[in-house]
Amino acid sequence: MLGNELLNDSEHARHVILFGIAILAKKLWYWLGCLWEWSFLLSNETILLFLHGVGDGDPDDGWKMRLTETLVDVGYPKLDTVEVITPKYAHSLRGSDDNDPLPPLTIKQPQREAAKKNRRDFERRIGAIEYRLGRHDQGNGRAGADTVVNLAVGLPPFRQADNYLNNPQIRAQVLNRILKLLPDAGRVVIVGHSLGSVIAADLVRRLPVGLEVAGMVTIGSPLANGNFDVDKLRETLREPPTNLAWWVNFWNVHDPVAAHRGVSSVFPWMIDCRIQTNLSLRVHDAEEYLADETVATAIGFALFGSRSKELAGTDSGLDIPMDSAERLALLALRYAHLTEMRLEGDQQDRFAGALRHVQAAVVDDIRRRNDAERRPMPSEVARLAFDLSDPHSAAPEPLPSSHMTRDEAVIPLTILAAENVIRPFEISISREKWQESMKELTAEMGLGSQFGADVFTAAKHAQEALAAGFGMNWIKWGALGAGAAALVVATGGLVLAAGAGLAGAAVITSALAAFGPGGMMGGLITAGALATAGGGGIAFSLASPGTTADTVAAVFERQLAAAILRQRNNLDQDPSFWRILVETEIEVRRQYERLDEFSDESAQSLKELKRKIEAIERALDYLRSNGLEPPLPSSASDKTP
């Protein structure tokens, strides 16, 4: 025993040292990357390109003054520090003065794997900007609105739009006029208003190859109207261009040009945001849009990055103990980060992107729950927060998990082996990689790597014992989430045994209400509750027609895995497991006998009950065959026949 303890201690120390080295190396690499990026930004200042709509092109630049005011209101610097390019092409829209050809498409679309990577990288950036600005709102259009816009284009005040759409020479002249004002390399933020949004979309793939579009914001855009599909623009922009970081379109509820909808109906890879101003004759004006703080936030973020007040307001938390939900969350995130380190190439890239979103959501959910309960954020949780809306911000790694006794670790580790720790994302990873990560996790916890191997061995044996006839994969608990969560709420006396902070159905129900059943935290809490279910109502609830046979099998599979893990490590068994199996079997058979008397033999309800009975019998048989049947009470065993 002493030798094993020394071996575990030395193994634990080695993992802590290796982890420290890995953290230092990662930090160094991160800061070197930051220094490179900062030097790049200093030498390549971001340019703001504003593209106006029809009319005289706003000669007084009233849009600029309004945007400056709103940027300051939301915490960004004034535009004085930014180079602003405002091409004036109102005259060009009225007629052609030269015969310049249409500028070519300089930004080529990637193919195959490169195209997939480009789309995935874009989705990560657009997801981050949506997280910052608010939920995507495409709108649903308004009856007759397209007809109004189509008629308006033919009227004299809007003749410029008709010229751009239908006169190739005028279109070429406008695009060339803009391109002559732009540098060959650097970063540009494009803001396009009304017809300017059409010109922006037409321009983005014709920019110099060295010019990166740090963000594109369109306001009051008619691009969803079929008449504005200039030169098959929708086909040209079927996929996001490789030079475009993100594109957000803002539409005003009262703007007749936007027609009560965004433009993602024709460019589904970008996002729309809805704003609402007072109804007036100026509702379509650029100044009305640029007075909106959400619009200014998008432009400011593209120009300046995160606001200074956001960077300075990081909550370091308090040095207080974590409750069971917080400990379980950190354990899951640590397990996920260890798994990420074992992946390579495209799989690692996708997993890392998913983990960023999951970690941000978990920390945000815990913060909201704690705020509602007037509970401070523990420092170990607070340090994991980061700005998800900034694609360059690193997601901090959780520290090595704190020590647990083996008995305390049985349930949370059994849960982690079964749960998808990047839920709601789904990425297929080999069982071997998950197991190696579990072994490293248990070594860090001072339990030894063999305990992590035992977790997966127990899971495998439990699956083999119960999966016949169900076709269940161990890593599939999330697929049963809705039914399992409903079962948790409906049953009494469910306890998350991993931590003393959660006890009873009221607390479990409260936790599910705070975190929701759909995310990673909801899945963990549901799985933990059902893996330790011991209340009097659980047998009746499992036997209920509202609980599927798959859910019953999943519940008992987790509980059986925990029992096998305890046996492999000479830990005391949970006596309630056998009792619940027996009580559930009695209740299911009673249900079966009641329905069988009058129902058709082929009735689906009878088939479900048969499958439940089969799962229970298999679990009981395994316990009997492997010495896990509880002994008779001493008073009963001492009686003579």
XYZ file of C-alpha atoms in Angstrom:
641
model
C 0.000 0.000 0.000
C 2.769 2.444 0.961
C 4.559 1.722 -2.303
C 1.396 2.369 -4.295
C 0.809 5.656 -2.454
C 4.382 6.802 -3.131
C 3.986 5.820 -6.777
C 0.740 7.785 -7.027
C 2.321 10.802 -5.296
C 5.290 10.816 -7.668
C 3.017 10.371 -10.674
C 0.842 13.244 -9.459
C 3.902 15.475 -8.977
C 5.190 14.625 -12.455
C 1.846 15.556 -14.049
C 1.721 18.847 -12.139
C 5.261 19.737 -13.306
C 4.488 18.790 -16.915
C 1.273 20.785 -16.771
C 3.163 23.813 -15.462
C 5.678 23.581 -18.291
C 2.853 23.245 -20.843
C 1.075 26.287 -19.422
C 4.256 28.389 -19.531
C 4.948 27.334 -23.110
C 1.407 28.098 -24.178
C 1.475 31.499 -22.452
C 4.794 32.350 -24.121
C 3.455 31.329 -27.524
C 0.287 33.370 -26.910
C 2.193 36.534 -25.929
C 4.583 36.165 -28.856
C 1.525 35.959 -31.095
C 0.071 39.059 -29.438
C 3.330 40.985 -29.924
C 3.380 40.011 -33.589
C -0.256 41.025 -34.008
C 0.230 44.332 -32.195
C 3.248 45.189 -34.335
C 1.238 44.278 -37.428
C -1.642 46.497 -36.370
C 0.659 49.398 -35.560
C 2.211 49.222 -39.008
C -1.125 48.614 -40.757
C -3.726 50.982 -39.343
C -7.302 50.005 -40.073
C -9.095 52.189 -42.635
C -12.813 52.982 -42.527
C -14.446 52.939 -45.964
C -17.947 54.453 -46.111
C -20.039 53.785 -49.223
C -23.067 56.054 -49.594
C -26.386 55.399 -51.290
C -28.302 57.411 -53.868
C -28.425 61.181 -53.727
C -25.614 63.703 -53.420
C -23.346 61.434 -51.337
C -23.710 63.426 -48.088
C -21.151 66.180 -48.936
C -21.091 67.423 -45.323
C -20.325 63.945 -43.967
C -23.092 64.124 -41.400
C -22.899 60.342 -41.087
C -19.325 60.666 -39.734
C -20.291 63.129 -36.995
C -23.208 60.948 -35.917
C -21.092 57.777 -35.867
C -18.358 59.511 -33.845
C -20.913 60.543 -31.201
C -22.317 57.022 -30.906
C -18.860 55.408 -30.781
C -17.960 57.607 -27.826
C -21.283 56.782 -26.144
C -20.497 53.042 -26.217
C -16.892 53.459 -25.036
C -14.833 53.611 -28.235
C -12.447 56.395 -29.383
C -13.467 59.119 -31.803
C -12.866 58.682 -35.519
C -10.110 61.335 -35.372
C -7.519 58.567 -35.010
C -8.808 56.583 -38.012
C -8.183 57.153 -41.691
C -11.633 57.519 -43.240
C -12.164 57.111 -46.981
C -15.495 58.406 -48.320
C -15.622 58.076 -52.104
C -18.065 60.497 -53.752
C -19.540 58.783 -56.792
C -22.957 60.475 -57.098
C -21.870 62.007 -60.408
C -20.623 58.628 -61.659
C -23.989 57.040 -60.886
C -25.712 59.546 -63.191
C -23.658 58.726 -66.280
C -20.396 57.333 -67.606
C -17.353 59.512 -68.198
C -14.842 56.830 -69.131
C -14.573 53.357 -70.598
C -12.713 51.498 -67.838
C -13.477 47.772 -67.787
C -15.187 46.127 -64.831
C -12.520 45.304 -62.210
C -11.889 41.541 -62.048
C -12.566 39.181 -59.151
C -9.224 39.090 -57.356
C -10.283 37.001 -54.348
C -10.526 33.398 -55.490
C -12.724 30.912 -53.693
C -10.856 27.931 -52.159
C -11.726 24.363 -53.043
C -12.425 21.158 -51.107
C -10.708 21.023 -47.708
C -9.509 24.615 -47.946
C -13.116 25.701 -48.579
C -14.313 23.787 -45.522
C -11.640 25.384 -43.359
C -12.464 28.856 -44.685
C -16.153 28.353 -43.906
C -15.395 26.981 -40.433
C -13.059 29.881 -39.617
C -15.686 32.343 -40.837
C -18.398 30.646 -38.755
C -16.195 31.009 -35.684
C -15.766 34.745 -36.312
C -19.410 35.376 -37.184
C -20.468 33.411 -34.094
C -18.222 35.603 -31.971
C -19.661 38.830 -33.391
C -23.214 37.532 -32.918
C -22.338 36.742 -29.295
C -21.285 40.377 -28.907
C -24.171 42.054 -30.739
C -27.147 39.867 -29.941
C -29.184 37.160 -31.597
C -29.495 36.972 -35.380
C -32.880 38.274 -36.610
C -33.596 37.756 -40.293
C -37.106 39.214 -40.207
C -39.995 37.854 -42.237
C -40.564 40.518 -44.851
C -43.697 42.532 -45.423
C -46.403 41.846 -48.015
C -46.061 44.100 -51.035
C -42.776 45.622 -49.849
C -40.770 44.314 -52.825
C -43.286 45.800 -55.227
C -42.877 49.206 -53.585
C -39.068 49.007 -53.820
C -39.223 47.847 -57.461
C -41.464 50.754 -58.405
C -39.279 53.220 -56.496
C -36.142 52.187 -58.408
C -37.768 53.407 -61.622
C -38.563 56.855 -60.208
C -36.220 59.842 -60.849
C -34.949 60.128 -57.222
C -33.714 56.541 -57.421
C -32.467 56.537 -61.014
C -28.898 56.170 -59.732
C -29.731 52.736 -58.294
C -31.244 51.647 -61.600
C -28.126 52.850 -63.420
C -25.811 50.829 -61.184
C -27.908 47.694 -61.540
C -28.441 47.830 -65.296
C -25.601 49.871 -66.844
C -22.326 47.884 -66.768
C -20.249 50.932 -67.686
C -21.591 53.013 -64.803
C -21.084 50.082 -62.427
C -17.471 49.665 -63.588
C -16.842 53.391 -63.240
C -18.095 53.447 -59.620
C -16.112 50.373 -58.576
C -12.896 51.622 -60.191
C -13.309 55.037 -58.586
C -13.473 53.386 -55.151
C -10.581 50.995 -55.775
C -8.260 53.844 -56.809
C -8.606 55.339 -53.313
C -7.659 52.132 -51.470
C -4.171 50.845 -50.570
C -2.846 47.558 -51.888
C -2.442 46.065 -48.410
C -3.646 46.535 -44.849
C -6.990 46.351 -43.088
C -10.261 48.011 -44.010
C -13.687 48.187 -42.390
C -16.479 48.658 -44.925
C -19.745 50.393 -44.048
C -22.323 50.448 -46.855
C -25.649 52.285 -46.699
C -28.589 51.493 -48.990
C -27.208 51.238 -52.553
C -23.788 51.467 -50.899
C -24.474 48.035 -49.342
C -24.962 46.614 -52.851
C -21.726 48.259 -53.967
C -19.943 46.878 -50.881
C -21.056 43.324 -51.639
C -20.065 43.786 -55.283
C -16.671 45.204 -54.272
C -15.503 42.781 -51.596
C -14.144 40.091 -53.976
C -12.548 42.741 -56.240
C -10.313 44.265 -53.559
C -6.501 44.020 -53.692
C -5.352 40.614 -52.461
C -3.325 42.181 -49.643
C -6.263 44.164 -48.246
C -8.063 42.369 -45.412
C -11.680 43.284 -44.612
C -11.722 43.379 -40.804
C -15.523 43.632 -40.859
C -18.341 44.672 -43.168
C -21.437 46.470 -41.868
C -24.396 47.142 -44.143
C -27.350 49.326 -43.135
C -30.691 49.879 -44.820
C -29.841 47.308 -47.483
C -32.153 46.250 -50.344
C -30.017 43.189 -51.185
C -32.807 40.735 -50.317
C -34.810 42.131 -53.247
C -34.311 40.034 -56.389
C -33.763 43.124 -58.574
C -30.558 43.903 -56.675
C -28.863 40.619 -57.630
C -26.513 42.576 -59.845
C -24.508 40.396 -62.264
C -25.525 37.238 -60.308
C -24.044 38.623 -57.091
C -25.706 35.879 -55.052
C -23.784 33.236 -56.972
C -20.527 35.210 -56.643
C -21.012 35.322 -52.867
C -22.347 31.803 -52.419
C -19.595 31.294 -49.813
C -17.867 33.874 -47.579
C -14.840 35.433 -49.337
C -11.483 34.525 -47.828
C -10.582 38.184 -47.262
C -13.720 38.918 -45.186
C -13.627 38.545 -41.393
C -17.388 38.932 -40.897
C -20.458 40.653 -42.291
C -23.378 42.026 -40.265
C -26.425 43.677 -41.797
C -28.702 45.971 -39.782
C -32.311 46.547 -40.769
C -34.758 49.030 -39.280
C -38.311 47.915 -38.588
C -39.729 51.090 -40.176
C -37.339 51.304 -43.147
C -39.281 50.670 -46.402
C -36.079 49.901 -48.319
C -35.160 47.065 -45.951
C -38.737 45.797 -46.383
C -38.892 44.441 -42.810
C -36.173 41.843 -43.353
C -32.432 41.330 -43.492
C -30.320 39.907 -46.290
C -29.291 36.528 -44.830
C -32.141 34.974 -46.805
C -29.888 35.328 -49.863
C -26.477 35.230 -48.130
C -27.116 32.661 -45.366
C -23.555 32.708 -44.019
C -23.804 36.292 -42.662
C -26.053 37.597 -39.874
C -28.803 40.189 -39.628
C -29.562 42.387 -36.630
C -32.813 44.243 -36.166
C -32.928 47.798 -34.803
C -35.851 50.119 -34.239
C -35.913 53.913 -34.413
C -38.770 56.371 -34.253
C -41.000 56.470 -37.302
C -40.089 59.520 -39.402
C -39.345 60.644 -42.949
C -35.611 60.097 -42.221
C -35.994 56.491 -41.092
C -33.856 55.218 -43.991
C -31.054 57.773 -43.508
C -27.553 56.569 -42.637
C -27.481 58.923 -39.646
C -30.534 57.202 -38.151
C -28.820 53.816 -38.363
C -25.475 55.107 -37.089
C -27.149 56.606 -34.025
C -27.936 53.074 -32.862
C -25.486 51.773 -30.257
C -25.493 48.209 -31.618
C -24.489 49.445 -35.080
C -21.726 51.583 -33.548
C -20.564 48.634 -31.431
C -20.090 46.499 -34.541
C -18.148 49.223 -36.362
C -16.117 50.093 -33.259
C -15.175 46.476 -32.658
C -13.993 46.105 -36.253
C -11.909 49.289 -35.969
C -10.587 49.131 -32.408
C -11.240 45.645 -31.010
C -12.637 45.156 -27.504
C -13.595 48.312 -25.646
C -11.207 49.413 -22.909
C -13.948 49.175 -20.277
C -14.559 45.547 -21.215
C -10.896 44.669 -20.845
C -10.565 46.474 -17.525
C -13.712 45.011 -15.973
C -12.573 41.415 -15.532
C -13.961 39.860 -12.342
C -11.215 37.968 -10.516
C -13.736 36.350 -8.179
C -13.341 35.537 -4.510
C -11.286 32.839 -2.854
C -14.310 30.835 -1.681
C -15.099 27.105 -1.931
C -16.913 25.937 -5.045
C -20.259 24.194 -4.814
C -20.855 20.814 -6.425
C -22.140 22.239 -9.732
C -19.090 24.490 -10.068
C -16.694 21.633 -9.230
C -18.380 19.392 -11.773
C -18.175 22.122 -14.417
C -14.440 22.675 -13.858
C -13.782 18.941 -13.876
C -15.578 18.610 -17.213
C -13.747 21.576 -18.762
C -10.402 20.233 -17.570
C -11.224 16.843 -19.097
C -12.153 18.541 -22.377
C -8.903 20.562 -22.478
C -6.861 17.400 -21.831
C -8.680 15.731 -24.714
C -8.038 18.672 -27.037
C -4.280 18.278 -26.446
C -4.469 14.736 -27.862
C -6.122 15.702 -31.127
C -4.489 16.819 -34.345
C -5.232 18.794 -37.487
C -8.785 19.523 -38.511
C -10.288 17.559 -35.619
C -8.321 19.529 -33.030
C -9.238 22.803 -34.721
C -12.962 22.012 -34.637
C -12.816 20.683 -31.082
C -10.979 23.796 -29.875
C -13.582 26.044 -31.504
C -16.430 24.107 -29.904
C -14.704 24.121 -26.510
C -14.321 27.922 -26.630
C -18.084 28.303 -26.999
C -18.848 25.708 -24.325
C -16.440 27.238 -21.797
C -17.789 30.748 -22.357
C -21.372 29.487 -21.989
C -20.603 27.519 -18.813
C -18.886 30.452 -17.089
C -21.668 32.784 -18.206
C -24.359 30.378 -16.925
C -22.626 30.047 -13.562
C -22.271 33.824 -13.299
C -25.967 34.364 -14.031
C -26.999 31.685 -11.553
C -24.726 33.086 -8.851
C -25.946 36.625 -9.456
C -29.537 35.438 -9.061
C -28.631 33.647 -5.823
C -26.456 36.558 -4.602
C -23.501 34.201 -4.489
C -19.982 35.462 -5.396
C -17.992 33.877 -8.207
C -15.246 31.567 -6.912
C -11.866 32.647 -8.256
C -11.251 29.259 -9.899
C -14.356 29.793 -12.046
C -13.860 33.541 -12.619
C -10.353 33.021 -14.046
C -11.835 30.948 -16.895
C -13.794 33.911 -18.296
C -12.693 35.454 -21.595
C -14.130 37.583 -24.389
C -15.725 35.086 -26.759
C -16.609 37.900 -29.164
C -12.875 38.477 -29.746
C -11.689 35.546 -31.894
C -8.086 36.277 -30.859
C -8.698 35.974 -27.111
C -7.456 32.725 -25.593
C -9.734 30.506 -23.508
C -7.870 29.980 -20.204
C -7.205 26.364 -19.294
C -8.667 25.139 -16.013
C -6.050 24.319 -13.396
C -5.410 20.648 -12.527
C -8.386 19.325 -10.614
C -8.332 19.292 -6.838
C -8.005 16.031 -4.942
C -11.025 13.814 -4.328
C -11.244 10.536 -2.503
C -11.954 7.573 -4.725
C -15.408 7.203 -3.265
C -16.184 10.875 -4.017
C -14.821 10.550 -7.555
C -16.921 7.552 -8.652
C -20.038 9.460 -9.733
C -18.499 12.558 -11.397
C -15.981 10.489 -13.362
C -18.631 7.969 -14.396
C -20.694 10.925 -15.633
C -17.792 12.427 -17.584
C -17.083 9.106 -19.284
C -20.679 9.022 -20.516
C -21.429 12.683 -21.152
C -20.552 14.799 -24.185
C -18.438 17.525 -22.560
C -18.685 19.798 -25.608
C -22.456 19.546 -25.842
C -24.324 20.778 -27.911
C -21.503 20.222 -30.439
C -20.849 16.675 -31.623
C -17.399 15.513 -32.738
C -16.521 11.817 -32.996
C -13.341 11.051 -31.040
C -11.893 7.607 -30.464
C -12.564 5.932 -27.139
C -8.805 5.529 -26.683
C -8.216 9.298 -26.683
C -11.014 9.889 -24.185
C -9.587 7.146 -21.986
C -6.053 8.538 -22.093
C -7.437 11.941 -21.095
C -9.343 10.338 -18.221
C -6.173 8.606 -17.025
C -4.294 11.893 -17.022
C -7.185 13.588 -15.220
C -7.249 11.006 -12.427
C -3.459 11.162 -12.132
C -3.692 14.933 -11.625
C -6.331 14.353 -8.959
C -3.990 12.117 -7.000
C -6.053 8.988 -7.753
C -3.536 7.387 -10.095
C -3.941 6.811 -13.821
C -5.224 3.267 -13.261
C -8.362 4.665 -11.694
C -9.046 6.512 -14.966
C -8.561 3.277 -16.889
C -10.961 1.568 -14.473
C -13.621 4.200 -15.226
C -13.670 3.187 -18.881
C -13.383 -0.523 -18.132
C -16.427 -0.259 -15.862
C -18.273 1.675 -18.566
C -17.465 -0.985 -21.141
C -18.636 -3.848 -18.916
C -21.867 -2.019 -18.085
C -22.523 -1.379 -21.752
C -21.881 -4.996 -22.675
C -24.224 -6.144 -19.917
C -27.167 -3.941 -20.953
C -26.725 -2.776 -24.526
C -27.947 -5.966 -26.251
C -31.277 -5.192 -27.853
C -30.795 -1.454 -27.392
C -27.925 -0.698 -29.791
C -26.723 2.012 -27.405
C -23.371 3.706 -27.550
C -21.884 4.709 -24.201
C -21.154 8.249 -25.357
C -24.811 8.916 -26.151
C -26.371 10.251 -22.975
C -26.956 13.640 -24.583
C -29.324 12.049 -27.103
C -31.611 11.145 -24.192
C -31.308 14.560 -22.559
C -34.892 15.821 -22.900
C -36.520 12.662 -21.556
C -33.930 12.285 -18.821
C -34.290 15.911 -17.712
C -38.067 15.515 -17.495
C -37.520 12.399 -15.402
C -35.280 14.301 -12.991
C -37.930 16.947 -12.447
C -40.652 14.348 -11.971
C -38.839 12.247 -9.345
C -38.193 12.939 -5.711
C -35.086 12.613 -3.570
C -32.500 12.674 -6.338
C -29.032 13.580 -5.083
C -25.868 14.562 -6.921
C -23.581 12.548 -4.664
C -20.418 14.167 -6.046
C -20.844 17.171 -3.774
C -22.525 18.052 -0.522
C -23.766 21.327 -1.997
C -26.552 19.620 -3.951
C -29.092 17.502 -2.132
C -32.643 16.685 -3.058
C -34.955 17.098 -6.005
C -35.622 20.763 -5.231
C -31.957 21.652 -5.682
C -31.590 19.481 -8.800
C -34.706 21.064 -10.312
C -33.399 24.525 -9.407
C -30.036 23.776 -11.032
C -31.703 22.546 -14.224
C -33.834 25.693 -14.293
C -30.684 27.828 -13.960
C -28.535 26.002 -16.506
C -31.187 24.511 -18.797
C -31.259 20.880 -19.957
C -29.789 21.551 -23.408
C -26.243 22.619 -22.622
C -23.245 20.856 -21.152
C -24.056 21.820 -17.542
C -27.667 20.661 -17.818
C -26.481 17.354 -19.231
C -23.966 16.837 -16.429
C -26.463 17.646 -13.685
C -29.105 15.403 -15.238
C -26.665 12.529 -15.608
C -25.361 12.997 -12.073
C -28.836 13.061 -10.600
C -29.959 9.919 -12.404
C -26.707 8.085 -11.712
C -27.425 8.452 -7.982
C -31.223 8.291 -8.034
C -32.435 6.649 -4.827
C -35.765 8.220 -3.920
C -38.991 6.327 -3.479
C -40.531 7.762 -6.645
C -37.776 6.685 -9.046
C -39.105 3.151 -9.612
C -42.590 4.407 -10.435
C -41.186 7.095 -12.758
C -38.951 4.641 -14.630
C -41.884 2.264 -15.060
C -44.141 5.063 -16.316
C -45.211 4.919 -19.999
C -43.781 8.445 -20.334
C -40.250 7.099 -19.755
C -38.772 5.242 -22.723
C -36.949 1.947 -22.485
C -33.818 3.662 -23.799
C -33.911 6.125 -20.896
C -34.379 3.276 -18.385
C -31.453 1.355 -19.886
C -29.266 4.489 -19.850
C -30.055 5.200 -16.190
C -29.244 1.659 -15.076
C -26.184 1.487 -17.327
C -24.680 4.484 -15.515
C -25.574 3.103 -12.119
C -24.160 -0.309 -13.031
C -20.938 1.310 -14.271
C -20.581 3.079 -10.919
C -21.119 -0.221 -9.098
C -18.468 -1.964 -11.219
C -16.008 0.892 -10.637
C -16.560 0.639 -6.891
C -15.987 -3.116 -6.978
C -12.736 -2.772 -8.942
C -11.433 -0.355 -6.298
C -12.739 -2.192 -3.196
C -15.144 0.614 -2.315
C -18.439 0.222 -0.473
C -21.410 -0.301 -2.753
C -24.514 1.878 -2.877
C -27.195 -0.430 -1.414
C -30.019 1.525 -3.059
C -29.081 0.336 -6.575
C -30.288 -3.248 -6.043
C -33.428 -2.026 -4.300
C -34.309 0.355 -7.168
C -33.819 -2.409 -9.731
C -36.119 -4.766 -7.840
C -38.770 -2.108 -7.177
C -38.701 -0.966 -10.806
C -39.008 -4.550 -12.043
C -42.069 -5.095 -9.846
C -43.675 -1.874 -11.063
C -42.897 -2.537 -14.751
C -44.275 -6.084 -14.558
C -47.404 -4.735 -12.864
C -47.812 -2.234 -15.704
C -47.266 -4.987 -18.254
C -49.876 -7.295 -16.713
C -52.421 -4.486 -16.566
C -51.954 -3.516 -20.245
C -51.471 -7.022 -21.592
C -54.976 -8.080 -20.618
C -56.690 -5.831 -23.188
C -54.017 -4.459 -25.552
C -53.002 -5.879 -28.925
C -49.985 -8.158 -28.818
C -48.205 -5.784 -31.213
C -48.912 -2.691 -29.093
C -45.903 -0.374 -28.872
C -46.486 0.204 -25.157
C -46.103 -3.528 -24.480
C -42.916 -3.660 -26.544
C -41.446 -0.790 -24.522
C -42.336 -2.518 -21.248
C -40.720 -5.762 -22.456
C -37.527 -3.878 -23.281
C -37.538 -2.284 -19.831
C -37.918 -5.700 -18.193
C -35.074 -7.060 -20.311
C -32.747 -4.230 -19.257
C -33.596 -4.720 -15.571
C -33.104 -8.501 -15.752
C -29.718 -8.052 -17.418
C -28.589 -5.644 -14.700
C -29.764 -7.971 -11.917
C -28.093 -10.966 -13.583
C -24.801 -9.093 -13.796
C -24.941 -8.131 -10.132
C -25.718 -11.735 -9.068
C -23.030 -13.260 -11.299
C -20.325 -10.862 -10.101
C -20.900 -10.961 -6.383
C -22.684 -7.626 -6.202
C -26.002 -8.897 -4.885
C -26.446 -7.439 -1.397
C -26.408 -9.969 1.463
C -29.591 -10.776 3.289
C -30.120 -8.856 6.535
C -28.486 -10.683 9.436
C -31.843 -11.217 11.156
C -33.149 -13.043 8.096
C -30.011 -15.111 7.417
C -29.821 -16.331 11.025
C -33.318 -17.901 10.967
C -33.440 -21.665 10.738
C -35.821 -23.281 8.291
